[in-house]
Amino acid sequence: MVFFYQFLLGLICSSLVAGSAYLLRWLSLSGAAAAAICGTIIIAFGPWYSIFLVGLFFASSGFISHFKKIANDLVVKGSRRDAVQVLANLAPSLLALIGYASFNNETYLWAFIVGIASCTADTWGSEIGVLSKKAPRNLLTGKKLPAGLSGGVSLLGTSASLAGSGCIVLLLIVCLWLSGQPLPLNNLLWVFLLGFSGSIIDSLLGATIQVRYQCTVCHQFTEQKTHHQQPTKKVHGYAVITNEAVNFLSNLVIVGIACFFLN
């Protein structure tokens, strides 16, 4: 049973953290509001350490997102996450966490953790990957892509994805140890592997169905509808499948897979 004071505590703590992220320019105003709501739900429905896992995702993402400014002329969003981006990353995990609280089934808790590991792996991979000195390759065709464009993978980005998923697992191990709980090594391994796999699914969707445009001036591929102050031409994917839609779908798929494998 979730009590009123848990929601109140969650709202206060989450608002303070989200407000700080807004002041640090990691979140937009709408992103901060969405993060506060998500944090309230996480504190109210999840175990004590769940908010720290999400906190690691947001803090690390906000810190390294400044690296992505290199590719800001190719992608739609800047370094400040808005409400759509926050919810695209967290909504599937929140559904799993609510399922855990509603049915007292730890499978949903593990699915929630996998979802956070997947978000972290994908964010680290995409935002650190743009620093690669070698151009990323299309996951399916192997052709070179501009840095920062969805669907591309690089050795640096892949390594960062592995590190992101691994950091969530390491923090989880510390939290379980502090709680005096046993360490289920099999589940921890699944969290690591599925978290990393979420970033691969994201790249796969980005390479197949995500919308891509081409600038009519410089002929550069981009995710923006305008480039050089001119309308771009859609050359790939579906207009409704934006980067946020891909994030949501990949997280939804990996959370669903986690429910199956960790049952």
PDB file of C-alpha atoms in Angstrom:
ATOM      1  CA  MET A   1       0.000   0.000   0.000  1.00  0.00           C
ATOM      2  CA  VAL A   2       1.272   3.427  -0.940  1.00  0.00           C
ATOM      3  CA  PHE A   3       0.583   6.144   1.616  1.00  0.00           C
ATOM      4  CA  PHE A   4       0.070   9.857   1.099  1.00  0.00           C
ATOM      5  CA  TYR A   5       3.311  10.745   2.874  1.00  0.00           C
ATOM      6  CA  GLN A   6       5.257   8.676   0.335  1.00  0.00           C
ATOM      7  CA  PHE A   7       3.826  10.709  -2.519  1.00  0.00           C
ATOM      8  CA  LEU A   8       4.494  13.925  -0.619  1.00  0.00           C
ATOM      9  CA  LEU A   9       8.083  12.920   0.150  1.00  0.00           C
ATOM     10  CA  GLY A  10       8.565  11.874  -3.455  1.00  0.00           C
ATOM     11  CA  LEU A  11       7.172  15.151  -4.760  1.00  0.00           C
ATOM     12  CA  ILE A  12       9.382  17.264  -2.488  1.00  0.00           C
ATOM     13  CA  CYS A  13      12.593  15.349  -3.193  1.00  0.00           C
ATOM     14  CA  SER A  14      11.936  15.039  -6.922  1.00  0.00           C
ATOM     15  CA  SER A  15      11.045  18.712  -7.276  1.00  0.00           C
ATOM     16  CA  LEU A  16      14.298  19.730  -5.603  1.00  0.00           C
ATOM     17  CA  VAL A  17      16.354  17.480  -7.866  1.00  0.00           C
ATOM     18  CA  ALA A  18      14.438  18.440 -11.014  1.00  0.00           C
ATOM     19  CA  GLY A  19      14.756  22.119 -10.114  1.00  0.00           C
ATOM     20  CA  SER A  20      18.510  21.713  -9.729  1.00  0.00           C
ATOM     21  CA  ALA A  21      18.706  19.970 -13.114  1.00  0.00           C
ATOM     22  CA  TYR A  22      16.784  22.873 -14.639  1.00  0.00           C
ATOM     23  CA  LEU A  23      19.179  25.419 -13.127  1.00  0.00           C
ATOM     24  CA  LEU A  24      22.111  23.382 -14.435  1.00  0.00           C
ATOM     25  CA  ARG A  25      20.436  23.489 -17.869  1.00  0.00           C
ATOM     26  CA  TRP A  26      20.224  19.713 -18.048  1.00  0.00           C
ATOM     27  CA  LEU A  27      16.423  19.869 -18.314  1.00  0.00           C
ATOM     28  CA  SER A  28      14.027  22.335 -19.872  1.00  0.00           C
ATOM     29  CA  LEU A  29      11.125  23.627 -17.788  1.00  0.00           C
ATOM     30  CA  SER A  30       8.780  20.962 -19.177  1.00  0.00           C
ATOM     31  CA  GLY A  31      11.496  18.340 -18.700  1.00  0.00           C
ATOM     32  CA  ALA A  32      11.929  19.339 -15.071  1.00  0.00           C
ATOM     33  CA  ALA A  33       8.171  19.080 -14.474  1.00  0.00           C
ATOM     34  CA  ALA A  34       8.056  15.630 -16.095  1.00  0.00           C
ATOM     35  CA  ALA A  35      11.106  14.502 -14.099  1.00  0.00           C
ATOM     36  CA  ALA A  36       9.463  15.652 -10.853  1.00  0.00           C
ATOM     37  CA  ILE A  37       6.322  13.649 -11.639  1.00  0.00           C
ATOM     38  CA  CYS A  38       8.342  10.570 -12.618  1.00  0.00           C
ATOM     39  CA  GLY A  39      10.473  10.867  -9.487  1.00  0.00           C
ATOM     40  CA  THR A  40       7.367  11.076  -7.327  1.00  0.00           C
ATOM     41  CA  ILE A  41       6.053   7.847  -8.824  1.00  0.00           C
ATOM     42  CA  ILE A  42       9.409   6.110  -8.424  1.00  0.00           C
ATOM     43  CA  ILE A  43       9.812   7.058  -4.757  1.00  0.00           C
ATOM     44  CA  ALA A  44       6.191   6.156  -3.998  1.00  0.00           C
ATOM     45  CA  PHE A  45       6.109   2.783  -5.744  1.00  0.00           C
ATOM     46  CA  GLY A  46       9.686   1.538  -5.825  1.00  0.00           C
ATOM     47  CA  PRO A  47      12.240   0.350  -3.251  1.00  0.00           C
ATOM     48  CA  TRP A  48      14.470   2.998  -1.707  1.00  0.00           C
ATOM     49  CA  TYR A  49      17.276   2.499  -4.181  1.00  0.00           C
ATOM     50  CA  SER A  50      15.152   2.850  -7.324  1.00  0.00           C
ATOM     51  CA  ILE A  51      15.395   6.642  -7.279  1.00  0.00           C
ATOM     52  CA  PHE A  52      19.199   6.420  -7.070  1.00  0.00           C
ATOM     53  CA  LEU A  53      19.296   4.284 -10.229  1.00  0.00           C
ATOM     54  CA  VAL A  54      17.207   6.860 -12.070  1.00  0.00           C
ATOM     55  CA  GLY A  55      19.285   9.626 -10.509  1.00  0.00           C
ATOM     56  CA  LEU A  56      22.452   8.099 -11.937  1.00  0.00           C
ATOM     57  CA  PHE A  57      20.821   8.012 -15.371  1.00  0.00           C
ATOM     58  CA  PHE A  58      19.783  11.668 -15.237  1.00  0.00           C
ATOM     59  CA  ALA A  59      22.963  12.981 -13.621  1.00  0.00           C
ATOM     60  CA  SER A  60      25.296  11.158 -15.986  1.00  0.00           C
ATOM     61  CA  SER A  61      23.139  12.011 -19.003  1.00  0.00           C
ATOM     62  CA  GLY A  62      23.041  15.672 -18.090  1.00  0.00           C
ATOM     63  CA  PHE A  63      26.793  15.789 -17.584  1.00  0.00           C
ATOM     64  CA  ILE A  64      27.794  14.107 -20.821  1.00  0.00           C
ATOM     65  CA  SER A  65      25.004  15.621 -22.942  1.00  0.00           C
ATOM     66  CA  HIS A  66      27.190  18.687 -23.468  1.00  0.00           C
ATOM     67  CA  PHE A  67      29.414  16.523 -25.648  1.00  0.00           C
ATOM     68  CA  LYS A  68      26.525  16.110 -28.062  1.00  0.00           C
ATOM     69  CA  LYS A  69      26.652  19.774 -28.981  1.00  0.00           C
ATOM     70  CA  ILE A  70      29.022  18.649 -31.723  1.00  0.00           C
ATOM     71  CA  ALA A  71      26.080  17.055 -33.507  1.00  0.00           C
ATOM     72  CA  ASN A  72      23.350  19.545 -32.655  1.00  0.00           C
ATOM     73  CA  ASP A  73      23.031  20.678 -36.258  1.00  0.00           C
ATOM     74  CA  LEU A  74      22.052  17.125 -37.206  1.00  0.00           C
ATOM     75  CA  VAL A  75      19.601  16.215 -34.470  1.00  0.00           C
ATOM     76  CA  VAL A  76      16.348  17.848 -33.482  1.00  0.00           C
ATOM     77  CA  LYS A  77      16.905  18.304 -29.753  1.00  0.00           C
ATOM     78  CA  GLY A  78      19.660  20.132 -27.919  1.00  0.00           C
ATOM     79  CA  SER A  79      21.390  19.154 -24.717  1.00  0.00           C
ATOM     80  CA  ARG A  80      18.406  20.094 -22.481  1.00  0.00           C
ATOM     81  CA  ARG A  81      15.870  17.287 -22.202  1.00  0.00           C
ATOM     82  CA  ASP A  82      12.217  18.271 -22.452  1.00  0.00           C
ATOM     83  CA  ALA A  83       9.122  16.448 -21.184  1.00  0.00           C
ATOM     84  CA  VAL A  84       8.777  14.329 -24.325  1.00  0.00           C
ATOM     85  CA  GLN A  85      12.343  13.079 -24.035  1.00  0.00           C
ATOM     86  CA  VAL A  86      11.994  12.354 -20.313  1.00  0.00           C
ATOM     87  CA  LEU A  87       8.776  10.391 -20.763  1.00  0.00           C
ATOM     88  CA  ALA A  88      10.041   8.567 -23.863  1.00  0.00           C
ATOM     89  CA  ASN A  89      12.901   7.225 -21.756  1.00  0.00           C
ATOM     90  CA  LEU A  90      11.075   6.523 -18.493  1.00  0.00           C
ATOM     91  CA  ALA A  91       7.438   5.688 -19.319  1.00  0.00           C
ATOM     92  CA  PRO A  92       7.956   1.943 -20.028  1.00  0.00           C
ATOM     93  CA  SER A  93      10.037   1.548 -16.860  1.00  0.00           C
ATOM     94  CA  LEU A  94       7.435   3.404 -14.803  1.00  0.00           C
ATOM     95  CA  LEU A  95       4.724   1.057 -16.056  1.00  0.00           C
ATOM     96  CA  ALA A  96       6.829  -1.893 -14.905  1.00  0.00           C
ATOM     97  CA  LEU A  97       7.380  -0.273 -11.503  1.00  0.00           C
ATOM     98  CA  ILE A  98       3.653   0.344 -11.056  1.00  0.00           C
ATOM     99  CA  GLY A  99       3.110  -3.306 -11.969  1.00  0.00           C
ATOM    100  CA  TYR A 100       5.578  -4.300  -9.253  1.00  0.00           C
ATOM    101  CA  ALA A 101       3.727  -2.239  -6.645  1.00  0.00           C
ATOM    102  CA  SER A 102       0.317  -3.444  -7.805  1.00  0.00           C
ATOM    103  CA  PHE A 103       1.009  -7.182  -8.030  1.00  0.00           C
ATOM    104  CA  ASN A 104       3.981  -7.529  -5.650  1.00  0.00           C
ATOM    105  CA  ASN A 105       5.818  -9.377  -8.407  1.00  0.00           C
ATOM    106  CA  GLU A 106       9.584  -8.836  -8.470  1.00  0.00           C
ATOM    107  CA  THR A 107       9.692  -9.625 -12.193  1.00  0.00           C
ATOM    108  CA  TYR A 108       8.333  -6.143 -12.821  1.00  0.00           C
ATOM    109  CA  LEU A 109      10.931  -4.617 -10.525  1.00  0.00           C
ATOM    110  CA  TRP A 110      13.721  -6.263 -12.493  1.00  0.00           C
ATOM    111  CA  ALA A 111      12.076  -5.092 -15.722  1.00  0.00           C
ATOM    112  CA  PHE A 112      12.101  -1.550 -14.339  1.00  0.00           C
ATOM    113  CA  ILE A 113      15.820  -1.818 -13.579  1.00  0.00           C
ATOM    114  CA  VAL A 114      16.508  -3.202 -17.055  1.00  0.00           C
ATOM    115  CA  GLY A 115      14.647  -0.233 -18.540  1.00  0.00           C
ATOM    116  CA  ILE A 116      16.849   2.215 -16.635  1.00  0.00           C
ATOM    117  CA  ALA A 117      19.989   0.312 -17.673  1.00  0.00           C
ATOM    118  CA  SER A 118      18.803   0.465 -21.287  1.00  0.00           C
ATOM    119  CA  CYS A 119      18.199   4.239 -21.131  1.00  0.00           C
ATOM    120  CA  THR A 120      21.621   4.779 -19.626  1.00  0.00           C
ATOM    121  CA  ALA A 121      23.366   2.544 -22.140  1.00  0.00           C
ATOM    122  CA  ASP A 122      21.661   4.241 -25.085  1.00  0.00           C
ATOM    123  CA  THR A 123      22.334   7.764 -23.812  1.00  0.00           C
ATOM    124  CA  TRP A 124      25.986   7.100 -23.028  1.00  0.00           C
ATOM    125  CA  GLY A 125      26.449   5.366 -26.368  1.00  0.00           C
ATOM    126  CA  SER A 126      24.896   8.119 -28.466  1.00  0.00           C
ATOM    127  CA  GLU A 127      26.325  11.116 -26.664  1.00  0.00           C
ATOM    128  CA  ILE A 128      29.839   9.795 -26.107  1.00  0.00           C
ATOM    129  CA  GLY A 129      29.866   8.085 -29.486  1.00  0.00           C
ATOM    130  CA  VAL A 130      29.844  11.446 -31.294  1.00  0.00           C
ATOM    131  CA  LEU A 131      33.395  11.968 -30.018  1.00  0.00           C
ATOM    132  CA  SER A 132      34.655   9.020 -32.039  1.00  0.00           C
ATOM    133  CA  LYS A 133      37.402   9.968 -34.479  1.00  0.00           C
ATOM    134  CA  LYS A 134      36.052   7.368 -36.885  1.00  0.00           C
ATOM    135  CA  ALA A 135      32.699   7.868 -38.562  1.00  0.00           C
ATOM    136  CA  PRO A 136      29.952   5.592 -37.209  1.00  0.00           C
ATOM    137  CA  ARG A 137      28.583   2.848 -39.421  1.00  0.00           C
ATOM    138  CA  ASN A 138      24.978   2.052 -40.230  1.00  0.00           C
ATOM    139  CA  LEU A 139      24.070  -0.937 -38.063  1.00  0.00           C
ATOM    140  CA  LEU A 140      22.566  -2.828 -41.023  1.00  0.00           C
ATOM    141  CA  THR A 141      24.416  -1.692 -44.143  1.00  0.00           C
ATOM    142  CA  GLY A 142      27.817  -0.822 -42.689  1.00  0.00           C
ATOM    143  CA  LYS A 143      27.856   2.481 -44.586  1.00  0.00           C
ATOM    144  CA  LYS A 144      29.365   5.543 -42.927  1.00  0.00           C
ATOM    145  CA  LEU A 145      26.977   7.996 -41.256  1.00  0.00           C
ATOM    146  CA  PRO A 146      27.495  11.521 -39.881  1.00  0.00           C
ATOM    147  CA  ALA A 147      28.305  11.510 -36.158  1.00  0.00           C
ATOM    148  CA  GLY A 148      25.167  11.844 -34.033  1.00  0.00           C
ATOM    149  CA  LEU A 149      22.740  10.484 -36.622  1.00  0.00           C
ATOM    150  CA  SER A 150      20.502   7.681 -35.357  1.00  0.00           C
ATOM    151  CA  GLY A 151      21.156   4.160 -36.577  1.00  0.00           C
ATOM    152  CA  GLY A 152      24.930   4.429 -36.522  1.00  0.00           C
ATOM    153  CA  VAL A 153      27.314   2.532 -34.248  1.00  0.00           C
ATOM    154  CA  SER A 154      30.984   2.979 -33.433  1.00  0.00           C
ATOM    155  CA  LEU A 155      33.491   1.209 -31.235  1.00  0.00           C
ATOM    156  CA  LEU A 156      33.577   4.157 -28.833  1.00  0.00           C
ATOM    157  CA  GLY A 157      29.788   4.403 -28.679  1.00  0.00           C
ATOM    158  CA  THR A 158      29.374   0.663 -28.182  1.00  0.00           C
ATOM    159  CA  SER A 159      31.945   0.682 -25.392  1.00  0.00           C
ATOM    160  CA  ALA A 160      30.124   3.595 -23.760  1.00  0.00           C
ATOM    161  CA  SER A 161      26.835   1.679 -23.945  1.00  0.00           C
ATOM    162  CA  LEU A 162      28.417  -1.282 -22.199  1.00  0.00           C
ATOM    163  CA  ALA A 163      29.814   1.044 -19.540  1.00  0.00           C
ATOM    164  CA  GLY A 164      26.447   2.732 -19.021  1.00  0.00           C
ATOM    165  CA  SER A 165      24.628  -0.545 -18.463  1.00  0.00           C
ATOM    166  CA  GLY A 166      27.488  -1.759 -16.270  1.00  0.00           C
ATOM    167  CA  CYS A 167      27.351   1.336 -14.042  1.00  0.00           C
ATOM    168  CA  ILE A 168      23.668   0.755 -13.316  1.00  0.00           C
ATOM    169  CA  VAL A 169      24.472  -2.843 -12.366  1.00  0.00           C
ATOM    170  CA  LEU A 170      27.350  -1.763 -10.115  1.00  0.00           C
ATOM    171  CA  LEU A 171      25.163   0.795  -8.334  1.00  0.00           C
ATOM    172  CA  LEU A 172      22.446  -1.835  -7.921  1.00  0.00           C
ATOM    173  CA  ILE A 173      24.965  -4.243  -6.382  1.00  0.00           C
ATOM    174  CA  VAL A 174      26.026  -1.572  -3.863  1.00  0.00           C
ATOM    175  CA  CYS A 175      22.398  -0.806  -2.983  1.00  0.00           C
ATOM    176  CA  LEU A 176      21.497  -4.472  -2.520  1.00  0.00           C
ATOM    177  CA  TRP A 177      24.584  -4.960  -0.350  1.00  0.00           C
ATOM    178  CA  LEU A 178      23.667  -1.970   1.804  1.00  0.00           C
ATOM    179  CA  SER A 179      20.177  -3.414   2.183  1.00  0.00           C
ATOM    180  CA  GLY A 180      21.595  -6.744   3.297  1.00  0.00           C
ATOM    181  CA  GLN A 181      19.903  -8.479   0.373  1.00  0.00           C
ATOM    182  CA  PRO A 182      21.444 -11.396  -1.523  1.00  0.00           C
ATOM    183  CA  LEU A 183      23.052 -10.710  -4.878  1.00  0.00           C
ATOM    184  CA  PRO A 184      21.178 -12.675  -7.579  1.00  0.00           C
ATOM    185  CA  LEU A 185      24.078 -13.007 -10.007  1.00  0.00           C
ATOM    186  CA  ASN A 186      21.924 -14.470 -12.778  1.00  0.00           C
ATOM    187  CA  ASN A 187      19.514 -11.527 -12.703  1.00  0.00           C
ATOM    188  CA  LEU A 188      22.346  -9.013 -12.461  1.00  0.00           C
ATOM    189  CA  LEU A 189      23.909 -10.500 -15.584  1.00  0.00           C
ATOM    190  CA  TRP A 190      20.570 -10.282 -17.388  1.00  0.00           C
ATOM    191  CA  VAL A 191      20.231  -6.627 -16.397  1.00  0.00           C
ATOM    192  CA  PHE A 192      23.659  -5.892 -17.855  1.00  0.00           C
ATOM    193  CA  LEU A 193      23.049  -7.793 -21.104  1.00  0.00           C
ATOM    194  CA  LEU A 194      19.486  -6.592 -21.646  1.00  0.00           C
ATOM    195  CA  GLY A 195      20.425  -3.017 -20.754  1.00  0.00           C
ATOM    196  CA  PHE A 196      23.104  -3.056 -23.429  1.00  0.00           C
ATOM    197  CA  SER A 197      20.746  -4.809 -25.859  1.00  0.00           C
ATOM    198  CA  GLY A 198      18.296  -1.936 -25.454  1.00  0.00           C
ATOM    199  CA  SER A 199      20.837   0.405 -27.045  1.00  0.00           C
ATOM    200  CA  ILE A 200      21.254  -2.036 -29.936  1.00  0.00           C
ATOM    201  CA  ILE A 201      17.482  -2.186 -30.455  1.00  0.00           C
ATOM    202  CA  ASP A 202      17.422   1.618 -30.443  1.00  0.00           C
ATOM    203  CA  SER A 203      20.103   1.723 -33.160  1.00  0.00           C
ATOM    204  CA  LEU A 204      18.278  -0.942 -35.154  1.00  0.00           C
ATOM    205  CA  LEU A 205      15.045   1.038 -35.112  1.00  0.00           C
ATOM    206  CA  GLY A 206      16.985   4.187 -35.936  1.00  0.00           C
ATOM    207  CA  ALA A 207      18.499   2.480 -38.980  1.00  0.00           C
ATOM    208  CA  THR A 208      15.215   1.059 -40.262  1.00  0.00           C
ATOM    209  CA  ILE A 209      12.100   3.071 -39.441  1.00  0.00           C
ATOM    210  CA  GLN A 210      13.215   6.384 -37.910  1.00  0.00           C
ATOM    211  CA  VAL A 211      12.646   9.413 -40.094  1.00  0.00           C
ATOM    212  CA  ARG A 212      15.665  10.947 -41.790  1.00  0.00           C
ATOM    213  CA  TYR A 213      15.862  14.090 -43.879  1.00  0.00           C
ATOM    214  CA  GLN A 214      18.373  15.526 -46.320  1.00  0.00           C
ATOM    215  CA  CYS A 215      19.340  19.157 -46.592  1.00  0.00           C
ATOM    216  CA  THR A 216      18.589  20.637 -50.025  1.00  0.00           C
ATOM    217  CA  VAL A 217      21.513  23.055 -49.640  1.00  0.00           C
ATOM    218  CA  CYS A 218      24.456  20.983 -48.352  1.00  0.00           C
ATOM    219  CA  HIS A 219      22.894  17.520 -48.961  1.00  0.00           C
ATOM    220  CA  GLN A 220      23.764  16.517 -45.385  1.00  0.00           C
ATOM    221  CA  PHE A 221      21.539  13.882 -43.750  1.00  0.00           C
ATOM    222  CA  THR A 222      19.791  15.193 -40.656  1.00  0.00           C
ATOM    223  CA  GLU A 223      16.888  14.577 -38.284  1.00  0.00           C
ATOM    224  CA  GLN A 224      15.714  18.183 -38.598  1.00  0.00           C
ATOM    225  CA  LYS A 225      12.884  19.412 -40.809  1.00  0.00           C
ATOM    226  CA  THR A 226      14.903  22.508 -41.684  1.00  0.00           C
ATOM    227  CA  HIS A 227      18.606  22.972 -42.337  1.00  0.00           C
ATOM    228  CA  HIS A 228      20.400  26.113 -43.481  1.00  0.00           C
ATOM    229  CA  GLN A 229      17.028  27.818 -42.923  1.00  0.00           C
ATOM    230  CA  GLN A 230      15.519  25.736 -45.730  1.00  0.00           C
ATOM    231  CA  PRO A 231      12.982  22.864 -45.565  1.00  0.00           C
ATOM    232  CA  THR A 232      14.661  19.464 -45.769  1.00  0.00           C
ATOM    233  CA  LYS A 233      13.515  16.501 -47.853  1.00  0.00           C
ATOM    234  CA  LYS A 234      12.401  13.255 -46.194  1.00  0.00           C
ATOM    235  CA  VAL A 235      14.542  10.434 -47.586  1.00  0.00           C
ATOM    236  CA  HIS A 236      14.060   7.594 -45.094  1.00  0.00           C
ATOM    237  CA  GLY A 237      11.694   6.173 -42.508  1.00  0.00           C
ATOM    238  CA  TYR A 238       8.329   7.387 -41.272  1.00  0.00           C
ATOM    239  CA  ALA A 239       7.620  10.986 -40.302  1.00  0.00           C
ATOM    240  CA  VAL A 240       5.950   9.964 -37.028  1.00  0.00           C
ATOM    241  CA  ILE A 241       8.927   7.848 -35.942  1.00  0.00           C
ATOM    242  CA  THR A 242      11.137  10.519 -34.417  1.00  0.00           C
ATOM    243  CA  ASN A 243      14.089   9.970 -32.105  1.00  0.00           C
ATOM    244  CA  GLU A 244      11.753  10.172 -29.102  1.00  0.00           C
ATOM    245  CA  ALA A 245       9.431   7.567 -30.647  1.00  0.00           C
ATOM    246  CA  VAL A 246      12.401   5.253 -31.190  1.00  0.00           C
ATOM    247  CA  ASN A 247      13.512   5.741 -27.581  1.00  0.00           C
ATOM    248  CA  PHE A 248      10.042   4.870 -26.328  1.00  0.00           C
ATOM    249  CA  LEU A 249       9.659   1.819 -28.583  1.00  0.00           C
ATOM    250  CA  SER A 250      13.109   0.416 -27.806  1.00  0.00           C
ATOM    251  CA  ASN A 251      12.561   0.839 -24.060  1.00  0.00           C
ATOM    252  CA  LEU A 252       9.096  -0.705 -24.295  1.00  0.00           C
ATOM    253  CA  VAL A 253      10.478  -3.705 -26.183  1.00  0.00           C
ATOM    254  CA  ILE A 254      13.382  -4.276 -23.778  1.00  0.00           C
ATOM    255  CA  VAL A 255      11.152  -3.939 -20.695  1.00  0.00           C
ATOM    256  CA  GLY A 256       8.795  -6.498 -22.243  1.00  0.00           C
ATOM    257  CA  ILE A 257      11.700  -8.855 -22.988  1.00  0.00           C
ATOM    258  CA  ALA A 258      12.909  -8.454 -19.400  1.00  0.00           C
ATOM    259  CA  CYS A 259       9.492  -9.507 -18.094  1.00  0.00           C
ATOM    260  CA  PHE A 260       9.883 -12.723 -20.093  1.00  0.00           C
ATOM    261  CA  PHE A 261      13.490 -13.594 -19.254  1.00  0.00           C
ATOM    262  CA  LEU A 262      13.369 -12.574 -15.588  1.00  0.00           C
ATOM    263  CA  ASN A 263      10.061 -14.255 -14.809  1.00  0.00           C
TER     264      ASN A 263
END
